[in-house]
Amino acid sequence: MAAVLALIVCVPGLVFLTLGLCWLVAGPCHERIVARLTGVTSMVVCAGAAALGWALLSTALPVVATPVVPWLHVGNYHIDLALVVDRLSWPLVMLTAILVGVVGVFSVRYVHRERGFFRFFLLLHLFSCGALLVLTAASFDVLLVGWELVGLTSVLLIAFFDERPQPVSNAVRVFAFYRVADLGLLVGIYVLHSSARTTAMATLFDGAWPDQRSVLAGGPAAVVAVLLLMAAAGKSAQAPFSGWLARAMEGPTPSSAIFYGAISVHLGAYLLLRARPLFEAVPAVSAVVVAVGAVTAVLATLVHRASSDAKTSLAYAAMAQVGIVFIEIGLGWPRIALLHMSGHAVVRTLQFLRAPSMLHDYHRVHAAAGGQLAQTGAHFERLFPRSVRAWLYRISVERTHDDVIVDRLITGPVARVAQWCEAFESRGTRPGPRLAPRPRGRMVAEGVDA
Amino acid sequence: MFLVDGFALGAVVALAVTTVIAMALEPRRLRPPLTGVALLLVFGGSVLAYVAASPWLFLAGWVLTMVPLWFEPDAVPPSARFLLLAGTLVLAAGLILDARQPDSASRTLVFALVAGAALVRQGIVPFHYWVPHALDQGGVTVLNVFLNSQLGLYALVRFGMGRLGHRPDEWLWWLGGLGIVTAIYAGLLAIVAARPRRVLGWLWVSEAAFIVSGLLNGGPEGVTGALVHWWVVSIAMALLLGVYRALEARTVAVERPADLLGLGFHAPRLAVAFVVAILALVGLPGTLGFFAEDLLFHDALEVHPWLGAGLPVAAMLSAIAGLRLFSTLFLGRRGVHVPVIVDARPVERWALAVPMILLMVGGLLPDVVVALRADTAAWIVGLLALR
């Protein structure tokens, strides 16, 4: 079974490398070849995931693990490459395998004849490899590799429609959010190396999920827990990193479905579930997890109800649900959180994939109900006075001022200082390099005569 | 007369790869007269310095690499040339003092002088000014090889580290910290710099500072990370500057970056090479840079528990600057006035593919690369342990 586990992670990665190499040598493959290859890859990964599930259910084994392979070794510092599937990761591995397959099949028609068709599938396979690596990582070092791959593919897919300026600038902004939040994971891993001399989950946490105990306690456990919470909040678009999710909706709808409806947005919650023994060791941090989830859930619900476009509304709805998952994790209900994540991922993927025809669907349901569709949530709204409702509406329409707060308090001052420094550094320079002037027309006609 | 050990061999290999990439991607039409001679002087001078057994031969090689910058009108602006000349004089003073069998206090002065010269050549704060300025105004190809020779680092290790006498730990601590500060400062300025050449210049300063910090922090992880990152920076920066030079050949002058939007559609191979080089340079997974920076972070946080956290921050800033530069050059809607450009030609494809493969295979098999640098790292750690 260890070979099957390695196979399901490696196959999407190998497909990515093969397609990339083919493209470098001979240009993009035909759409039909890419579609068939994606179908076969999905079937292989699904079959492998199902076999792993069978192995876990049919035997008393709590985990299926690959042998530990030394990946990097310098002095006392070492990173080992090992994969593991247990009762926490298997449902999510299976879910990822199925949903990537569904989105792949859907996308064959959705991005048909788009100029980025080949790029889309290339990045989908890389995302699949990264997500499966996160879910099956036996150490936080390996998890970081998959984590970054997921972030990178997410950003490149947000900039998919690069002929428009907005997706490109949004992709850069989302990347900045990711990088800031990922500092938590990077430094957290360093603290684990420094205090526990390992990042292997089997060594850090005794027992089988969900009844694990952390070998780390006190100050180091609290520091690691806070840093991991920062990384998780960034990946799952929780407060104070919520601003990026609406911007990520610039990507193609199938990628929004798999990233922000299903897998990527839940990886933060997965990280918390995986590191749960650390949070249990420090109840104060668990309380912070609950607070982060509660604040996000409330604010995201408000924005969801006031959003005027389908994808943004769905994004905030997803954010609210993940906030509730955070609350469940903070309260110490890991099984409920896992069930909630899995169900939410499936429902939200369906909603995202149907988003382009949502208005059509709504009209059909509206007509079927005889034009008597009740407005949901109105009974809660009536609890507030009119002035409060107006105030909440204004905040919701402005998406809780996330971007304004970040711009005014963080990026604005930093950028002003940096611009002043750059102006000082570049004083006295000419506006451009010295290049021999050449007639442009000839170059256009002939290409580069290099 | 000559000494070829693992350290020298590693430096020669990195420089050879850099030079081949730079030459293959240098457009003939834009090439100023005598570029070939200039490249030969920089490459030859650097190799002479690497394999020199005596400090005088090293100094000769160092000076030889600067000749093209002095006589080539497009290479480097006068202010940068004079700063580099001052650095050379400081190095010469250090080597002369070293030749007189100094006592402990004077040995520290030797270290200070060699370190000063190294800081100038590597563009460490407060001697950083010349790098973005030179790349902004000068000839990219000659500078590509000149910068990636990393001769300042080489001098620091070969002639500086063994001379630490008086209060060595403080020296290393402050200089390592200076490297971290430089990495952050340059990363920050790379984000706001408007012209692509300046962005590339700041990125080089930031990443060179990573290497300086790793070498001077002195732990086995940091030194190994620095040596691996030396290769990563050389290959990735050569690729970035080469691709940028190839773009310049296709789009006349790059005075306003907004003029370049949308080049990725017509030149996808150049775009992919550029993005892979950026990812490797800033240490994202799937590339060798990830493991190099991981080692550097680990050691920096060990030596400087608070300031060391600045190194991941610097990597974050560089990553944002790199992606921003990529999006500026390759994404967006192409303006009607921007010519339809051709993608990489067959020779250029090889020059793009080989470094990309090296960076990515290194990312899959980091232990192999680390093993290649292990002896040199142990030697440098031993040098520092003698203090």
PDB file of N, CA, C and O in Angstrom, chain B residues 299-330:
ATOM      1  N   ASP B 299      19.795  28.697   9.960  1.00  0.00           N
ATOM      2  CA  ASP B 299      21.006  29.179  10.619  1.00  0.00           C
ATOM      3  C   ASP B 299      20.843  30.630  11.073  1.00  0.00           C
ATOM      4  O   ASP B 299      21.310  30.997  12.162  1.00  0.00           O
ATOM      5  N   ALA B 300      20.198  31.439  10.261  1.00  0.00           N
ATOM      6  CA  ALA B 300      20.020  32.852  10.633  1.00  0.00           C
ATOM      7  C   ALA B 300      19.203  32.967  11.921  1.00  0.00           C
ATOM      8  O   ALA B 300      19.518  33.777  12.794  1.00  0.00           O
ATOM      9  N   LEU B 301      18.169  32.136  12.034  1.00  0.00           N
ATOM     10  CA  LEU B 301      17.336  32.192  13.234  1.00  0.00           C
ATOM     11  C   LEU B 301      18.074  31.644  14.466  1.00  0.00           C
ATOM     12  O   LEU B 301      17.810  32.049  15.589  1.00  0.00           O
ATOM     13  N   GLU B 302      19.024  30.727  14.229  1.00  0.00           N
ATOM     14  CA  GLU B 302      19.833  30.220  15.345  1.00  0.00           C
ATOM     15  C   GLU B 302      20.751  31.312  15.875  1.00  0.00           C
ATOM     16  O   GLU B 302      20.887  31.496  17.082  1.00  0.00           O
ATOM     17  N   VAL B 303      21.396  32.036  14.932  1.00  0.00           N
ATOM     18  CA  VAL B 303      22.424  33.010  15.336  1.00  0.00           C
ATOM     19  C   VAL B 303      21.788  34.330  15.763  1.00  0.00           C
ATOM     20  O   VAL B 303      22.217  34.937  16.735  1.00  0.00           O
ATOM     21  N   HIS B 304      20.786  34.770  15.012  1.00  0.00           N
ATOM     22  CA  HIS B 304      20.120  36.048  15.315  1.00  0.00           C
ATOM     23  C   HIS B 304      18.638  35.754  15.583  1.00  0.00           C
ATOM     24  O   HIS B 304      17.821  35.849  14.660  1.00  0.00           O
ATOM     25  N   PRO B 305      18.285  35.374  16.812  1.00  0.00           N
ATOM     26  CA  PRO B 305      16.896  34.920  17.037  1.00  0.00           C
ATOM     27  C   PRO B 305      15.836  35.926  16.606  1.00  0.00           C
ATOM     28  O   PRO B 305      14.767  35.538  16.166  1.00  0.00           O
ATOM     29  N   TRP B 306      16.116  37.230  16.726  1.00  0.00           N
ATOM     30  CA  TRP B 306      15.114  38.224  16.329  1.00  0.00           C
ATOM     31  C   TRP B 306      15.374  38.738  14.928  1.00  0.00           C
ATOM     32  O   TRP B 306      14.484  38.725  14.080  1.00  0.00           O
ATOM     33  N   LEU B 307      16.614  39.208  14.695  1.00  0.00           N
ATOM     34  CA  LEU B 307      16.935  39.759  13.375  1.00  0.00           C
ATOM     35  C   LEU B 307      16.834  38.667  12.307  1.00  0.00           C
ATOM     36  O   LEU B 307      16.488  38.928  11.154  1.00  0.00           O
ATOM     37  N   GLY B 308      17.110  37.424  12.719  1.00  0.00           N
ATOM     38  CA  GLY B 308      17.074  36.315  11.762  1.00  0.00           C
ATOM     39  C   GLY B 308      15.711  36.135  11.132  1.00  0.00           C
ATOM     40  O   GLY B 308      15.594  35.675   9.988  1.00  0.00           O
ATOM     41  N   ALA B 309      14.660  36.515  11.859  1.00  0.00           N
ATOM     42  CA  ALA B 309      13.307  36.415  11.292  1.00  0.00           C
ATOM     43  C   ALA B 309      13.164  37.345  10.103  1.00  0.00           C
ATOM     44  O   ALA B 309      12.228  37.207   9.308  1.00  0.00           O
ATOM     45  N   GLY B 310      14.124  38.284   9.974  1.00  0.00           N
ATOM     46  CA  GLY B 310      14.090  39.189   8.826  1.00  0.00           C
ATOM     47  C   GLY B 310      14.417  38.490   7.514  1.00  0.00           C
ATOM     48  O   GLY B 310      14.034  38.968   6.443  1.00  0.00           O
ATOM     49  N   LEU B 311      15.130  37.360   7.596  1.00  0.00           N
ATOM     50  CA  LEU B 311      15.515  36.683   6.352  1.00  0.00           C
ATOM     51  C   LEU B 311      14.299  36.087   5.624  1.00  0.00           C
ATOM     52  O   LEU B 311      14.148  36.288   4.411  1.00  0.00           O
ATOM     53  N   PRO B 312      13.393  35.383   6.343  1.00  0.00           N
ATOM     54  CA  PRO B 312      12.153  34.972   5.662  1.00  0.00           C
ATOM     55  C   PRO B 312      11.353  36.170   5.150  1.00  0.00           C
ATOM     56  O   PRO B 312      10.727  36.098   4.096  1.00  0.00           O
ATOM     57  N   VAL B 313      11.394  37.270   5.908  1.00  0.00           N
ATOM     58  CA  VAL B 313      10.671  38.473   5.450  1.00  0.00           C
ATOM     59  C   VAL B 313      11.301  38.978   4.148  1.00  0.00           C
ATOM     60  O   VAL B 313      10.589  39.351   3.201  1.00  0.00           O
ATOM     61  N   ALA B 314      12.642  38.970   4.106  1.00  0.00           N
ATOM     62  CA  ALA B 314      13.330  39.416   2.875  1.00  0.00           C
ATOM     63  C   ALA B 314      12.970  38.505   1.699  1.00  0.00           C
ATOM     64  O   ALA B 314      12.756  38.990   0.576  1.00  0.00           O
ATOM     65  N   ALA B 315      12.892  37.200   1.962  1.00  0.00           N
ATOM     66  CA  ALA B 315      12.517  36.264   0.898  1.00  0.00           C
ATOM     67  C   ALA B 315      11.098  36.558   0.417  1.00  0.00           C
ATOM     68  O   ALA B 315      10.807  36.501  -0.788  1.00  0.00           O
ATOM     69  N   MET B 316      10.229  36.880   1.368  1.00  0.00           N
ATOM     70  CA  MET B 316       8.846  37.221   1.009  1.00  0.00           C
ATOM     71  C   MET B 316       8.816  38.469   0.123  1.00  0.00           C
ATOM     72  O   MET B 316       8.130  38.501  -0.904  1.00  0.00           O
ATOM     73  N   LEU B 317       9.583  39.492   0.511  1.00  0.00           N
ATOM     74  CA  LEU B 317       9.601  40.741  -0.262  1.00  0.00           C
ATOM     75  C   LEU B 317      10.151  40.490  -1.669  1.00  0.00           C
ATOM     76  O   LEU B 317       9.605  40.981  -2.666  1.00  0.00           O
ATOM     77  N   SER B 318      11.224  39.701  -1.743  1.00  0.00           N
ATOM     78  CA  SER B 318      11.809  39.394  -3.059  1.00  0.00           C
ATOM     79  C   SER B 318      10.805  38.641  -3.925  1.00  0.00           C
ATOM     80  O   SER B 318      10.727  38.869  -5.136  1.00  0.00           O
ATOM     81  N   ALA B 319      10.074  37.730  -3.298  1.00  0.00           N
ATOM     82  CA  ALA B 319       9.103  36.938  -4.061  1.00  0.00           C
ATOM     83  C   ALA B 319       8.018  37.843  -4.640  1.00  0.00           C
ATOM     84  O   ALA B 319       7.634  37.716  -5.813  1.00  0.00           O
ATOM     85  N   ILE B 320       7.535  38.777  -3.820  1.00  0.00           N
ATOM     86  CA  ILE B 320       6.486  39.689  -4.309  1.00  0.00           C
ATOM     87  C   ILE B 320       7.043  40.554  -5.439  1.00  0.00           C
ATOM     88  O   ILE B 320       6.401  40.741  -6.477  1.00  0.00           O
ATOM     89  N   ALA B 321       8.273  41.058  -5.235  1.00  0.00           N
ATOM     90  CA  ALA B 321       8.892  41.899  -6.280  1.00  0.00           C
ATOM     91  C   ALA B 321       9.081  41.104  -7.564  1.00  0.00           C
ATOM     92  O   ALA B 321       8.844  41.615  -8.669  1.00  0.00           O
ATOM     93  N   GLY B 322       9.501  39.844  -7.414  1.00  0.00           N
ATOM     94  CA  GLY B 322       9.736  39.006  -8.592  1.00  0.00           C
ATOM     95  C   GLY B 322       8.458  38.747  -9.373  1.00  0.00           C
ATOM     96  O   GLY B 322       8.420  38.872 -10.593  1.00  0.00           O
ATOM     97  N   LEU B 323       7.387  38.412  -8.646  1.00  0.00           N
ATOM     98  CA  LEU B 323       6.120  38.137  -9.335  1.00  0.00           C
ATOM     99  C   LEU B 323       5.573  39.415  -9.978  1.00  0.00           C
ATOM    100  O   LEU B 323       5.011  39.380 -11.074  1.00  0.00           O
ATOM    101  N   ARG B 324       5.785  40.526  -9.288  1.00  0.00           N
ATOM    102  CA  ARG B 324       5.320  41.804  -9.833  1.00  0.00           C
ATOM    103  C   ARG B 324       6.070  42.117 -11.139  1.00  0.00           C
ATOM    104  O   ARG B 324       5.466  42.548 -12.127  1.00  0.00           O
ATOM    105  N   LEU B 325       7.364  41.855 -11.139  1.00  0.00           N
ATOM    106  CA  LEU B 325       8.148  42.109 -12.357  1.00  0.00           C
ATOM    107  C   LEU B 325       7.687  41.182 -13.482  1.00  0.00           C
ATOM    108  O   LEU B 325       7.532  41.608 -14.632  1.00  0.00           O
ATOM    109  N   PHE B 326       7.451  39.913 -13.139  1.00  0.00           N
ATOM    110  CA  PHE B 326       6.969  38.960 -14.146  1.00  0.00           C
ATOM    111  C   PHE B 326       5.645  39.429 -14.731  1.00  0.00           C
ATOM    112  O   PHE B 326       5.450  39.414 -15.953  1.00  0.00           O
ATOM    113  N   SER B 327       4.738  39.860 -13.849  1.00  0.00           N
ATOM    114  CA  SER B 327       3.419  40.282 -14.348  1.00  0.00           C
ATOM    115  C   SER B 327       3.553  41.544 -15.197  1.00  0.00           C
ATOM    116  O   SER B 327       2.837  41.714 -16.181  1.00  0.00           O
ATOM    117  N   THR B 328       4.481  42.412 -14.825  1.00  0.00           N
ATOM    118  CA  THR B 328       4.673  43.635 -15.609  1.00  0.00           C
ATOM    119  C   THR B 328       5.200  43.326 -17.001  1.00  0.00           C
ATOM    120  O   THR B 328       4.755  43.912 -17.993  1.00  0.00           O
ATOM    121  N   LEU B 329       6.144  42.400 -17.065  1.00  0.00           N
ATOM    122  CA  LEU B 329       6.784  42.126 -18.357  1.00  0.00           C
ATOM    123  C   LEU B 329       5.945  41.224 -19.254  1.00  0.00           C
ATOM    124  O   LEU B 329       5.888  41.428 -20.465  1.00  0.00           O
ATOM    125  N   PHE B 330       5.324  40.216 -18.656  1.00  0.00           N
ATOM    126  CA  PHE B 330       4.765  39.158 -19.500  1.00  0.00           C
ATOM    127  C   PHE B 330       3.243  39.079 -19.521  1.00  0.00           C
ATOM    128  O   PHE B 330       2.687  38.456 -20.421  1.00  0.00           O
TER     129      PHE B 330
END
